Structures are given as C-alpha cells and as structure tokens.
CSV table of C-alpha atoms in Angstrom, one decimal:
chain,number,residue,atom,x,y,z
U,1,MET,CA,20.9,-6.1,11.6
U,2,ASP,CA,22.6,-10.4,10.7
U,3,ALA,CA,21.8,-13.0,8.0
U,4,VAL,CA,19.4,-14.1,10.9
U,5,ASP,CA,17.4,-11.1,11.2
U,6,ARG,CA,17.2,-11.8,7.6
U,7,LYS,CA,16.0,-14.7,7.8
U,8,MET,CA,13.7,-14.0,9.9
U,9,LEU,CA,11.9,-11.1,8.4
U,10,VAL,CA,11.8,-13.6,4.8
U,11,GLU,CA,10.1,-16.2,6.7
U,12,LEU,CA,7.7,-13.2,8.9
U,13,GLN,CA,6.6,-12.4,5.2
U,14,LEU,CA,5.4,-15.6,4.3
U,15,ASP,CA,3.9,-16.6,7.1
U,16,GLY,CA,3.0,-13.0,9.4
U,17,ARG,CA,1.2,-15.7,12.1
U,18,MET,CA,3.5,-18.9,12.7
U,19,THR,CA,4.3,-19.0,16.1
U,20,ASN,CA,7.4,-18.1,17.9
U,21,SER,CA,8.6,-22.0,18.0
U,22,GLN,CA,7.9,-21.5,14.1
U,23,LEU,CA,9.5,-19.6,13.9
U,24,SER,CA,12.4,-20.7,15.3
U,25,ASP,CA,12.9,-24.0,13.7
U,26,LYS,CA,12.5,-22.2,10.6
U,27,ILE,CA,15.6,-19.8,11.4
U,28,GLY,CA,17.4,-22.6,13.1
U,29,LEU,CA,17.4,-20.2,16.4
U,30,SER,CA,16.3,-21.2,20.4
U,31,PRO,CA,12.9,-19.8,21.1
U,32,SER,CA,14.0,-17.3,23.6
U,33,PRO,CA,17.2,-15.4,20.7
U,34,CYS,CA,14.6,-15.5,17.9
U,35,LEU,CA,11.4,-13.7,20.6
U,36,ARG,CA,14.5,-11.4,21.8
U,37,ARG,CA,15.2,-10.5,17.9
U,38,LEU,CA,12.1,-10.4,16.7
U,39,LYS,CA,10.6,-8.2,19.8
U,40,GLN,CA,13.7,-6.4,18.9
U,41,LEU,CA,12.9,-5.8,15.1
U,42,GLU,CA,9.5,-4.4,15.9
U,43,ALA,CA,10.8,-1.4,18.0
U,44,ASP,CA,13.6,-0.9,15.4
U,45,GLY,CA,10.8,0.3,13.3
U,46,VAL,CA,11.4,-2.9,10.4
U,47,ILE,CA,8.5,-4.8,11.9
U,48,THR,CA,5.8,-1.9,11.3
U,49,ARG,CA,2.8,-4.2,11.8
U,50,TYR,CA,1.3,-8.1,11.2
U,51,VAL,CA,-1.8,-8.3,8.5
U,52,ALA,CA,-4.1,-10.3,7.1
U,53,LEU,CA,-4.4,-9.9,3.2
U,54,VAL,CA,-7.5,-10.5,1.9
U,55,ASP,CA,-8.7,-11.8,-1.2
U,56,PRO,CA,-10.8,-8.3,-3.7
U,57,ASP,CA,-12.8,-10.0,-5.8
U,58,GLN,CA,-14.5,-12.2,-2.9
U,59,LEU,CA,-15.3,-9.3,-1.0
U,60,GLY,CA,-17.1,-8.2,-4.7
U,61,LEU,CA,-14.1,-5.7,-5.5
U,62,GLY,CA,-13.0,-6.2,-9.3
U,63,VAL,CA,-12.2,-3.5,-10.5
U,64,THR,CA,-8.4,-2.3,-10.1
U,65,ALA,CA,-7.8,1.6,-11.5
U,66,PHE,CA,-4.4,3.9,-11.8
U,67,VAL,CA,-5.0,6.9,-11.7
U,68,ARG,CA,-1.8,9.6,-13.0
U,69,VAL,CA,-2.9,13.0,-10.7
U,70,ARG,CA,-1.2,16.4,-11.8
U,71,LEU,CA,-1.7,19.3,-10.3
U,72,ASP,CA,-2.4,23.0,-11.5
U,73,GLN,CA,-0.1,23.9,-8.1
U,74,GLN,CA,3.4,22.5,-6.8
U,75,ASP,CA,3.5,24.1,-3.8
U,76,ASP,CA,4.0,22.5,-0.3
U,77,ARG,CA,0.2,23.7,0.2
U,78,HIS,CA,-1.4,21.9,-3.0
U,79,LEU,CA,1.1,19.3,-1.8
U,80,THR,CA,-0.6,18.6,1.3
U,81,ILE,CA,-3.8,19.5,0.7
U,82,PHE,CA,-3.7,16.5,-1.4
U,83,GLU,CA,-2.2,14.3,-0.3
U,84,GLU,CA,-4.4,15.2,3.4
U,85,ALA,CA,-7.9,13.9,1.0
U,86,VAL,CA,-6.9,10.9,-0.7
U,87,ALA,CA,-5.5,9.1,2.4
U,88,GLN,CA,-9.1,9.1,4.4
U,89,PHE,CA,-9.8,7.3,1.0
U,90,PRO,CA,-10.6,3.7,1.4
U,91,GLU,CA,-10.2,3.7,-2.2
U,92,VAL,CA,-6.8,4.8,-2.2
U,93,MET,CA,-4.9,1.4,-2.1
U,94,GLU,CA,-1.8,3.0,-2.9
U,95,CYS,CA,-0.4,7.6,-3.4
U,96,TYR,CA,2.7,7.9,-5.1
U,97,LEU,CA,4.0,11.6,-5.7
U,98,MET,CA,6.5,10.9,-8.5
U,99,SER,CA,8.2,12.7,-10.3
U,100,GLY,CA,8.4,13.1,-14.3
U,101,ASP,CA,4.6,14.2,-15.8
U,102,ALA,CA,2.1,12.9,-13.2
U,103,ASP,CA,2.5,14.7,-10.0
U,104,TYR,CA,0.8,11.3,-8.0
U,105,GLN,CA,-0.2,7.9,-9.6
U,106,LEU,CA,-2.6,5.9,-7.4
U,107,ARG,CA,-4.5,2.9,-6.9
U,108,LEU,CA,-7.7,2.0,-6.4
U,109,ILE,CA,-9.9,-0.7,-5.1
U,110,VAL,CA,-13.7,-0.4,-6.7
U,111,GLU,CA,-16.6,-2.5,-7.0
U,112,ASN,CA,-17.2,-1.4,-10.2
U,113,LEU,CA,-16.5,1.0,-12.8
U,114,LYS,CA,-20.0,3.0,-11.3
U,115,ALA,CA,-18.6,3.2,-8.5
U,116,PHE,CA,-15.1,4.7,-10.7
U,117,GLU,CA,-17.0,7.1,-11.5
U,118,ASN,CA,-18.9,8.0,-8.4
U,119,PHE,CA,-15.2,8.3,-7.0
U,120,LEU,CA,-13.3,10.5,-9.8
U,121,ARG,CA,-17.1,12.6,-10.3
U,122,HIS,CA,-17.3,13.3,-6.2
U,123,LYS,CA,-15.0,13.1,-3.7
U,124,LEU,CA,-11.5,13.3,-6.3
U,125,THR,CA,-11.9,15.9,-8.7
U,126,ARG,CA,-13.4,18.2,-5.7
U,127,ILE,CA,-9.8,17.7,-4.2
U,128,GLU,CA,-8.6,21.7,-5.2
U,129,GLY,CA,-5.7,22.1,-6.8
U,130,VAL,CA,-7.0,18.6,-9.3
U,131,SER,CA,-6.5,19.7,-12.8
U,132,GLN,CA,-5.8,16.8,-14.6
U,133,LEU,CA,-6.4,12.6,-14.6
U,134,THR,CA,-5.7,10.0,-16.4
U,135,THR,CA,-7.1,6.3,-15.8
U,136,SER,CA,-5.8,3.1,-16.6
U,137,PHE,CA,-7.9,0.0,-15.3
U,138,ALA,CA,-5.9,-3.4,-15.1
U,139,LEU,CA,-7.0,-6.3,-16.8
U,140,ARG,CA,-5.5,-8.8,-14.2
U,141,PRO,CA,-2.9,-9.1,-11.8
U,142,VAL,CA,0.9,-10.3,-13.5
U,143,VAL,CA,3.1,-10.2,-10.1
U,144,TYR,CA,1.5,-9.7,-7.4
U,145,LYS,CA,3.7,-9.3,-3.5
U,146,THR,CA,3.5,-8.6,-0.1
U,147,ALA,CA,7.1,-10.0,0.6
U,148,LEU,CA,10.1,-7.5,0.1
U,149,PRO,CA,12.9,-8.1,-2.2
U,150,ILE,CA,15.0,-10.0,1.3
C-alpha cells in the first residue's frame, strides 16, 4: 500500500458514496487507475464493506451502555458460547475480549432503561458462564469517529 492508496482510504472514509470520478479528482489520479486501485483494495480485504452511518437518536435509541462482563471460566468452550450468543443480539454494537479485571467489554444501544433492563435480564444474564456484570451509561459522546487514522 502506497501513499496514493492511503489518500484514497482517507477520502473514502469521509464519503464512501463518492463516485470514482470524484475520488480520482481528490487524489489526483485519472479514473481508470483509480478504479483499478479501488478494486484491488477491495479484493485485498483492506476495504471490507460500505455502510451508511445512522443517527441513533433519530431512531429513538437514546441509551448507550458499556457493560463489562466476567465469566466464571475462561476456557475456549465458555468464550465461544459467550461470543456466539452476543453476536446474535442486535443491541450489541461492539464486543471486545479484554485483558484486566473483565473478560469482555460490550457497547450496547437501546431505546431506554427499561429496554436495557430487559436485555440484561432476558438475554445477557442467561448466557452460560456469565458471572458478573458492571455497567456504565454514556451521558453524551465527546469523540466519535468511524475513520481510522491513516
């Protein structure tokens, strides 16, 4: 990956819907080589997909919760059970296997506190091996980025 590829990625992270012609103008490359490079970045798995970023407040999803999860055992079986279960929950926006005092950190988005309680009681605590949960609620976002630092 060279400087031109990196410039392409910076621009596409700002606007993934721009046309090839617009992209080629922004990076100073003619359209044919620009498209070739773009297709190569996609084929190489550098660009994995294109998405629309949606404002959660506009959909009534006003509560963001960060949940730290401890399992009673950290063997492969229990890790797999947990990871497969949370991958099925639409409320879970991110899930990370962690070092330190918790095994996982989740970022959830839900409508309200009642929806969060229902998620906790009927989904998260019912996963085999979950032993402890600690939750913090986001008051407001301060920094929110989707573009990687290139």
